[in-house]
Short mmCIF file of C-alpha atoms in Angstrom, two decimals:
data_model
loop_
_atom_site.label_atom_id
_atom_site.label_comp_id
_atom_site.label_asym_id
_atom_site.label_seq_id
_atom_site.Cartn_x
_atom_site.Cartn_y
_atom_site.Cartn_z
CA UNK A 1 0.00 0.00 0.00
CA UNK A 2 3.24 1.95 0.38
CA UNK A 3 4.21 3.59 -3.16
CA UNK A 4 7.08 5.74 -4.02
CA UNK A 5 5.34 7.10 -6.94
CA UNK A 6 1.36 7.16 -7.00
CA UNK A 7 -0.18 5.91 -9.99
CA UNK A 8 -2.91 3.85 -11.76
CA UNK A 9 -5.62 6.47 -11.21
CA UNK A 10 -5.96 10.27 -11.82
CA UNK A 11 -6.15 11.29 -8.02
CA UNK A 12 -4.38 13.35 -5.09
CA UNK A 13 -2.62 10.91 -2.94
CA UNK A 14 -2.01 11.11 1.07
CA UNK A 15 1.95 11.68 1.31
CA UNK A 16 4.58 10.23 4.34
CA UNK A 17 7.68 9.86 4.97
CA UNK A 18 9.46 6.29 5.45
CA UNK A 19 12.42 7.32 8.14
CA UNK A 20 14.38 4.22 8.52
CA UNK A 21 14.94 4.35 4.37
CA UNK A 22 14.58 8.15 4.14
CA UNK A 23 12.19 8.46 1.29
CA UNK A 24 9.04 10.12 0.45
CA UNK A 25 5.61 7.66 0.01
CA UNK A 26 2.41 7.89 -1.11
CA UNK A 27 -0.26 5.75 0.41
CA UNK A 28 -1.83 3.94 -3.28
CA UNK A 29 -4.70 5.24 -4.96
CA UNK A 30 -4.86 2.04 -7.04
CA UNK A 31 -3.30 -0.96 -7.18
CA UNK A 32 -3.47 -1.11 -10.90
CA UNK A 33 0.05 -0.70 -11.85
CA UNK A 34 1.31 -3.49 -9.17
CA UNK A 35 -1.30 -6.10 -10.38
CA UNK A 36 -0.64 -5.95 -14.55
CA UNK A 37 2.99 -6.42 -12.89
CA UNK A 38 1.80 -9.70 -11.92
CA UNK A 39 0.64 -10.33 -15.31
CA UNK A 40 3.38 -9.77 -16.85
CA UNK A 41 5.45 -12.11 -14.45
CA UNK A 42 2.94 -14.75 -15.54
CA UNK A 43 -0.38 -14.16 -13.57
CA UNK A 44 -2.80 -14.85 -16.68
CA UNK A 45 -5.54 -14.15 -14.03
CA UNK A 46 -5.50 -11.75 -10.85
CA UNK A 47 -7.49 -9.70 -8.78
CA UNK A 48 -7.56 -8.12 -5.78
CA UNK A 49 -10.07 -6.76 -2.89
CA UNK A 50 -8.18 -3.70 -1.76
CA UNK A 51 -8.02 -0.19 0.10
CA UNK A 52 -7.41 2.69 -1.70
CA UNK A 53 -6.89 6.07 -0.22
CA UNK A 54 -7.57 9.45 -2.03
CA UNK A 55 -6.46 12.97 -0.72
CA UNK A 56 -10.01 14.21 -1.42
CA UNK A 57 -13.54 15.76 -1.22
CA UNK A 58 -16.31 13.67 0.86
CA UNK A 59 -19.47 13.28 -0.28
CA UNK A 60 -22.29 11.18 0.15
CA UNK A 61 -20.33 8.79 -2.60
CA UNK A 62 -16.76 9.47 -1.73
CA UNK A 63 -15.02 8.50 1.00
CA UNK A 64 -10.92 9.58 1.29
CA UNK A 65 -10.41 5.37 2.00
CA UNK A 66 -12.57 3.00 0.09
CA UNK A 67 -12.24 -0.78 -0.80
CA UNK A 68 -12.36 -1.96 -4.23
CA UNK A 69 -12.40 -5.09 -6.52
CA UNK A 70 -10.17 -5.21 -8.79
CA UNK A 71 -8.98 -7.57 -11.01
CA UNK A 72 -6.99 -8.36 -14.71
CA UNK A 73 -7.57 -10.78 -17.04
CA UNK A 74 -4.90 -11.90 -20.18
CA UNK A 75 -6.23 -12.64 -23.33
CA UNK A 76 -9.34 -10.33 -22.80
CA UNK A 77 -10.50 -6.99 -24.38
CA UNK A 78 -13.18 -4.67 -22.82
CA UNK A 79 -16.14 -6.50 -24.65
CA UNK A 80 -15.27 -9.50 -22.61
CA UNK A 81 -15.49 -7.47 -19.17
CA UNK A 82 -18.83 -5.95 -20.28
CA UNK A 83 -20.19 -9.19 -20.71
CA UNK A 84 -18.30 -10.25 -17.11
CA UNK A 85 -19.44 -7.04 -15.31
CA UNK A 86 -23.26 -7.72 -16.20
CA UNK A 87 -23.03 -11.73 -15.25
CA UNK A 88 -21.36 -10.49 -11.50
CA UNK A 89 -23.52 -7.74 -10.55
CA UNK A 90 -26.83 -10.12 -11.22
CA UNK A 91 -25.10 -12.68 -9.30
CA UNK A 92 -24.45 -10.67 -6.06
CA UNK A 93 -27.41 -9.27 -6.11
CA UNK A 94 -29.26 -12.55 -6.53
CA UNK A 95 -26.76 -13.89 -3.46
CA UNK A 96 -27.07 -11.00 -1.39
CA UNK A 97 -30.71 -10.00 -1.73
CA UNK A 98 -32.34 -13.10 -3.63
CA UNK A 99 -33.31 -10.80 -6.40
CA UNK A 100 -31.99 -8.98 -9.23
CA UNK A 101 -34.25 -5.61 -8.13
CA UNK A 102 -33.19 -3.39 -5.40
CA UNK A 103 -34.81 0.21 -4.19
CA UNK A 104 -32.28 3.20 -4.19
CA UNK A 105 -33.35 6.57 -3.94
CA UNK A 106 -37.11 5.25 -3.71
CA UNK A 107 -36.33 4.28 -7.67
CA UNK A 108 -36.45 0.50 -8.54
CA UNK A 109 -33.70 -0.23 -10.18
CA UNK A 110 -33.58 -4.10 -12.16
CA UNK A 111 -30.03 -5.13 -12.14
CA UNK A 112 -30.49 -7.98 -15.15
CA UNK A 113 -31.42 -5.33 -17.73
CA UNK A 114 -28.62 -3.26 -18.89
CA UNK A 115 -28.14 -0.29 -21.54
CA UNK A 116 -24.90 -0.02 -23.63
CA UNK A 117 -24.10 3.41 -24.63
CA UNK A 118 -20.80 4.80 -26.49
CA UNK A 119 -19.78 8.37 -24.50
CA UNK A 120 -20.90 10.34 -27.41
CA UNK A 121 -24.34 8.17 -27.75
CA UNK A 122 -25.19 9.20 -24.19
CA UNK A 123 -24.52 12.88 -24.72
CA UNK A 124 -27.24 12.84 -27.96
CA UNK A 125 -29.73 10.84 -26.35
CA UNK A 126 -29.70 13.38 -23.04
CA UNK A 127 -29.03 16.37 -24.94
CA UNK A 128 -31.83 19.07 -23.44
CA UNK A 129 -34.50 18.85 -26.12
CA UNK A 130 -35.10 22.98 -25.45
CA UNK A 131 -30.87 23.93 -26.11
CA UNK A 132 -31.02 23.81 -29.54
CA UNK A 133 -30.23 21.54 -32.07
CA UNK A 134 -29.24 18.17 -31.10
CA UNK A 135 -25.74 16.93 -31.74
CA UNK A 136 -24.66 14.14 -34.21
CA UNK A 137 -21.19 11.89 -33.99
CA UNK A 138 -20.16 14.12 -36.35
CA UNK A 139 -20.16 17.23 -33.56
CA UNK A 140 -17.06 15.85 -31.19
CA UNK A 141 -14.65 16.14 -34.13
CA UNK A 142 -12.90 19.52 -33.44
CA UNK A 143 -12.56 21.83 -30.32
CA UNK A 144 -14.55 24.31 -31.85
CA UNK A 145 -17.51 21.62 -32.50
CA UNK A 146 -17.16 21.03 -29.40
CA UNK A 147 -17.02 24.68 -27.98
CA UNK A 148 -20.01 25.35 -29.77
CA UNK A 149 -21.86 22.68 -28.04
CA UNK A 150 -21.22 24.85 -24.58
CA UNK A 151 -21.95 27.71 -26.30
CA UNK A 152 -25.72 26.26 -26.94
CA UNK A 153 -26.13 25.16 -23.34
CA UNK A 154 -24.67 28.56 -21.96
CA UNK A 155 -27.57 30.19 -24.12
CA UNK A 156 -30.10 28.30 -22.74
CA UNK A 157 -28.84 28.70 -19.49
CA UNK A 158 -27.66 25.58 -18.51
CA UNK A 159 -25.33 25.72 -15.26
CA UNK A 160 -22.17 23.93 -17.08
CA UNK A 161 -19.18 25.51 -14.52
CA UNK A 162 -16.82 26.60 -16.39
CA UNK A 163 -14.37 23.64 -18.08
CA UNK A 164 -11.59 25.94 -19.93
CA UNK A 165 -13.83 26.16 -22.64
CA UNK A 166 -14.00 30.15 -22.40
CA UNK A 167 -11.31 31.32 -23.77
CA UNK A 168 -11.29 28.35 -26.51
CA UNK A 169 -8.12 26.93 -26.05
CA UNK A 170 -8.26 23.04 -23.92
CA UNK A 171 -8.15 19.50 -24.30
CA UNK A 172 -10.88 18.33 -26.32
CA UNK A 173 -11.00 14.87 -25.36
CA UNK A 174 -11.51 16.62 -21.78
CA UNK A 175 -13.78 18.93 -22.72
CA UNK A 176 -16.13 15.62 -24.00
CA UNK A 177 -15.99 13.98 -20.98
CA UNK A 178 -17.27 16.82 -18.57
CA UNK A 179 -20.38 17.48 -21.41
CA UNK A 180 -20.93 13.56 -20.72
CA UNK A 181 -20.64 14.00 -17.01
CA UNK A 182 -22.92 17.43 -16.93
CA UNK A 183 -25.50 16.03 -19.35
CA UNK A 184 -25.51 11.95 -18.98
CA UNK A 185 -24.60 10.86 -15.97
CA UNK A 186 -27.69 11.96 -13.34
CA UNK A 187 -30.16 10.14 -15.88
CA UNK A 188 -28.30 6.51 -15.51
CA UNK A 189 -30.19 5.08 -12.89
CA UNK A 190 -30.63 1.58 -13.90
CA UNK A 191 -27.35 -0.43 -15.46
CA UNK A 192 -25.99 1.00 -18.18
CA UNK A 193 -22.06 0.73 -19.46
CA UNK A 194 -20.80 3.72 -21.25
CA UNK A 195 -18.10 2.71 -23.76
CA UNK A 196 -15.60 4.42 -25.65
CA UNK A 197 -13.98 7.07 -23.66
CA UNK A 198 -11.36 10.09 -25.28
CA UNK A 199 -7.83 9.28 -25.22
CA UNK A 200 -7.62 12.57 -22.90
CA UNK A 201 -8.72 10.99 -19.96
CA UNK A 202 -7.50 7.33 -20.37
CA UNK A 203 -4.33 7.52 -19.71
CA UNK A 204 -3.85 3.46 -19.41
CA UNK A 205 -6.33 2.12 -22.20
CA UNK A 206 -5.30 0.69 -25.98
CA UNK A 207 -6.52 3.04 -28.09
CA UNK A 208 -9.23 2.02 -30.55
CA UNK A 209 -7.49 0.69 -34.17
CA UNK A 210 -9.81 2.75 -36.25
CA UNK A 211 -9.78 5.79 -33.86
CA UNK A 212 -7.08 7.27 -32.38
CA UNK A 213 -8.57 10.22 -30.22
CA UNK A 214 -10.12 7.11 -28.61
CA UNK A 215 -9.99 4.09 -26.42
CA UNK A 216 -11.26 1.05 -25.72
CA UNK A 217 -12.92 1.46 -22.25
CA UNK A 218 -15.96 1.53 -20.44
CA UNK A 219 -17.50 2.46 -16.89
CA UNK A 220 -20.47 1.10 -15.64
CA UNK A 221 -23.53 3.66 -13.62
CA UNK A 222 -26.31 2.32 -11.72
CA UNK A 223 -28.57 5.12 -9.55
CA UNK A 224 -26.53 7.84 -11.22
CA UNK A 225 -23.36 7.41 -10.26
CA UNK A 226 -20.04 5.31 -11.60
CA UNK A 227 -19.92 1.89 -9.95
CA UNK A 228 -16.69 0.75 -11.94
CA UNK A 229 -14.44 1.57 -14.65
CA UNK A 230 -12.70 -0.97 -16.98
CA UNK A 231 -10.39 -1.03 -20.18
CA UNK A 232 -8.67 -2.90 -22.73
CA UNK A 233 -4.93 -2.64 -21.06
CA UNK A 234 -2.58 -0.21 -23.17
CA UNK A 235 0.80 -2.81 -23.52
CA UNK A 236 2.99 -0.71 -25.78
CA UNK A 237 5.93 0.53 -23.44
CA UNK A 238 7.09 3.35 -25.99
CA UNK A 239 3.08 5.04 -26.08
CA UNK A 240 3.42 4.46 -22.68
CA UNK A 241 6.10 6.51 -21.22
CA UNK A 242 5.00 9.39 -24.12
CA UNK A 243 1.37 9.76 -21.86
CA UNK A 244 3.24 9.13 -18.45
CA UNK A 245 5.38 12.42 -19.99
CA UNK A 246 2.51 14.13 -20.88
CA UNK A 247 0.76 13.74 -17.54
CA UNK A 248 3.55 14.85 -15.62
CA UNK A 249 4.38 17.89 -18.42
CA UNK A 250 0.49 18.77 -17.80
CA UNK A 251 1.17 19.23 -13.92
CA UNK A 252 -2.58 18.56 -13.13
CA UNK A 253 -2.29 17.10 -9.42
CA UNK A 254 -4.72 14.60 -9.69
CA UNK A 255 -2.23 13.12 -12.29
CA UNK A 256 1.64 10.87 -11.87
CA UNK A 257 4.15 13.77 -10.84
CA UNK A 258 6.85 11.80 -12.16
CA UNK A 259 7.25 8.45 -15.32
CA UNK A 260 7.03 5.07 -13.56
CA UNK A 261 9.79 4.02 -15.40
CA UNK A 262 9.39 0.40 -13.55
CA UNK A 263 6.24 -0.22 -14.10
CA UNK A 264 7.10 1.17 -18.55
CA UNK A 265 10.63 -1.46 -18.52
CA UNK A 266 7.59 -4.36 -17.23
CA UNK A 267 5.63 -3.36 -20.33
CA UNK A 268 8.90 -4.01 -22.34
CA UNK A 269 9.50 -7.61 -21.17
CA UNK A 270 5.98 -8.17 -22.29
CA UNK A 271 1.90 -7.83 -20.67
CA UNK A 272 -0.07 -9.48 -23.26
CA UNK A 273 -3.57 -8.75 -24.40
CA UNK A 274 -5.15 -7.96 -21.10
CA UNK A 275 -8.23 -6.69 -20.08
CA UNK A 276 -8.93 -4.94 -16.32
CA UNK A 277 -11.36 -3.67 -14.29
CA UNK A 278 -12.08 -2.01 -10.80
CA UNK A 279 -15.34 -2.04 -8.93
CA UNK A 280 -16.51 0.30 -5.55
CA UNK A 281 -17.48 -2.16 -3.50
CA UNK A 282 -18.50 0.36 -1.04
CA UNK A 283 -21.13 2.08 -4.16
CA UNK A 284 -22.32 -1.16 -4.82
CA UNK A 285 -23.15 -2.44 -1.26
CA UNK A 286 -25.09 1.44 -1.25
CA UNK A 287 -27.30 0.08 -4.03
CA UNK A 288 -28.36 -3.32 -2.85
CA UNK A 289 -28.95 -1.62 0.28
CA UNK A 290 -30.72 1.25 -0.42
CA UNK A 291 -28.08 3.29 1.58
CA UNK A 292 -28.26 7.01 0.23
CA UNK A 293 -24.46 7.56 1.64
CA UNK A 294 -21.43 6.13 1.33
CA UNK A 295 -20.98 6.62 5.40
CA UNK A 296 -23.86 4.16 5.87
CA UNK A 297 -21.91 1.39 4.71
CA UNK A 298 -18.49 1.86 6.23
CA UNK A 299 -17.98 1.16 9.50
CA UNK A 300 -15.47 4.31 10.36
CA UNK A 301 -15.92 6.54 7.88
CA UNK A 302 -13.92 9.78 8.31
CA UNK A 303 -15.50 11.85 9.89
CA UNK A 304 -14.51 15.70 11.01
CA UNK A 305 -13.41 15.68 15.15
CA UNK A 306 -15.99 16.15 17.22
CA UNK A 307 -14.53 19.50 19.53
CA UNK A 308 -17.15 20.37 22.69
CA UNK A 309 -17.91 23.50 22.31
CA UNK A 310 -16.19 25.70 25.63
CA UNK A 311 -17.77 26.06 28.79
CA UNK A 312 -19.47 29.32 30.23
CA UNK A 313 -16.72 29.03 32.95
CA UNK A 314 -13.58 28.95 30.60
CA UNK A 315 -15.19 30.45 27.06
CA UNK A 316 -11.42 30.45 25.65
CA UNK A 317 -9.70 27.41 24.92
CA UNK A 318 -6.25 27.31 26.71
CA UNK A 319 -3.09 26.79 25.09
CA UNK A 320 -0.98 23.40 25.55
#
């Protein structure tokens, strides 16, 4: 759980100090990069039910420690963990509740029927039918396509924040994903995989062969809300290193501050087609529970100290 550099998602890690060796460590925030080690070294199969720790905001889904499942598969693409993801979630809810429908939010949700969805597919289909015309596939081409897709929202007045979109310079494989997350995700309630994500924000997926702004990966929503995020593994070492370079040139700190040149020379001895996936176990015990927060169904969540408020005797706290 001890890393020297923190990688395998795009998150702020919780920082210490290891005296007897000296060195700065980062408690993980996935343990993505260690596991398709294991591949490599032979592991066709592996998974793991960890704790991960994010240097982060709480909210009723996110908790700064949270456990996870995940797990990597050789000789697998993303279609095969689609297929995978829908089989396990009916099965643990049919073992944990004797039925595939559960009640969150006072919705009923049916976890045997799920909805496939490209990114771009779920953006048309929940575009506001009053802020203007509705996009095609053909409208996530350019940055200014895309700017002008804000632009329509902003005239209707829809509350989009403000994404870098302004002043018309950005990331447009960025800029995609936050109209998916503004737009799409509140309406997934029941099951539904999103596929096909922009290179931009997939840092560690094989990019599709027949488009390169593009890779092969999905995440998975159920009461409006990710549940878990999967990918066809990027294996090339070289196209490697060049997006660890570019994360760490981009100085966003949610991304790796420095190249994990380790876990790039393991990629060079060989991970073959392989397929991962990690799933909040904490989100999905919320949904076949009902809980409405992510504290219900940890048994410490972190929680701000409780400080008794001073006495009328001694109104000033003293010093120590």
């Amino acid at each position: 759980m001890l890393h020297t550099i923190a990688g395998g998602a795009a998150a702020r890690p919780f920082s210490t100090h290891h005296n007897a060796l000296d060195i700065p460590l980062s408690l993980r925030i996935a343990p993505e990069l260690y596991l398709k080690r294991l591949v490599v070294g032979g592991l066709d199969r592996v998974y793991e039910i960890n704790r991960n720790f994010r240097n982060e905001g709480v909210s009723t889904q996110h908790n700064p420690e949270f456990t996870m499942l995940e797990f990597y598969q050789a000789y697998a693409n993303y279609h095969d963990l689609m297929a995978l993801t829908e089989e396990l979630i009916k099965f643990v809810a049919m073992e944990v509740n004797g039925t595939t429908k559960t009640t969150f939010n006072d919705v009923e949700i049916d976890l045997s029927k799920w909805t496939k969805l490209s990114m771009r597919e779920a953006i048309i289909k929940f575009w506001p039918d009053n802020f203007g015309t509705r996009p095609t596939l053909d409208s996530f081409t350019t940055l200014g396509d895309v700017r002008a897709l804000y632009l329509q929202l902003v005239a209707g007045d829809f509350n989009i924040g403000d994404p870098g979109w302004k002043d018309g310079t950005g990331n447009l494989g960025k800029w995609i994903a936050d109209l998916f997350e503004f737009l799409a995700e509140p309406h997934l309630i029941q099951p539904t995989i999103i596929y096909d994500f922009p290179l931009a924000v997939s840092p560690l997926s094989k990019v599709k062969p027949d488009e390169p702004d593009w890779v092969e990966r999905f995440e998975f929503y159920i009461g409006g809300f990710e549940v878990g995020n999967a990918f066809s593994e990027l294996n090339d070492p070289d196209d490697q290193r060049a997006r660890f370079l570019a994360q760490v040139a981009d100085k966003d700190p949610e991304s790796m501050a420095e190249v994990d040149e380790d876990y790039v020379r393991a990629l060079g001895i060989g991970l073959p087609p392989t397929a991962g996936e990690g799933i909040g176990i904490d989100r999905l015990t919320m949904i076949l529970t009902g809980s409405k927060s992510i504290r219900d169904v940890i048994l410490f969540p972190l929680m701000r100290p409780h400080t008794p408020p001073p006495s009328p005797e001694d109104p000033q706290p003293k010093n120590s």
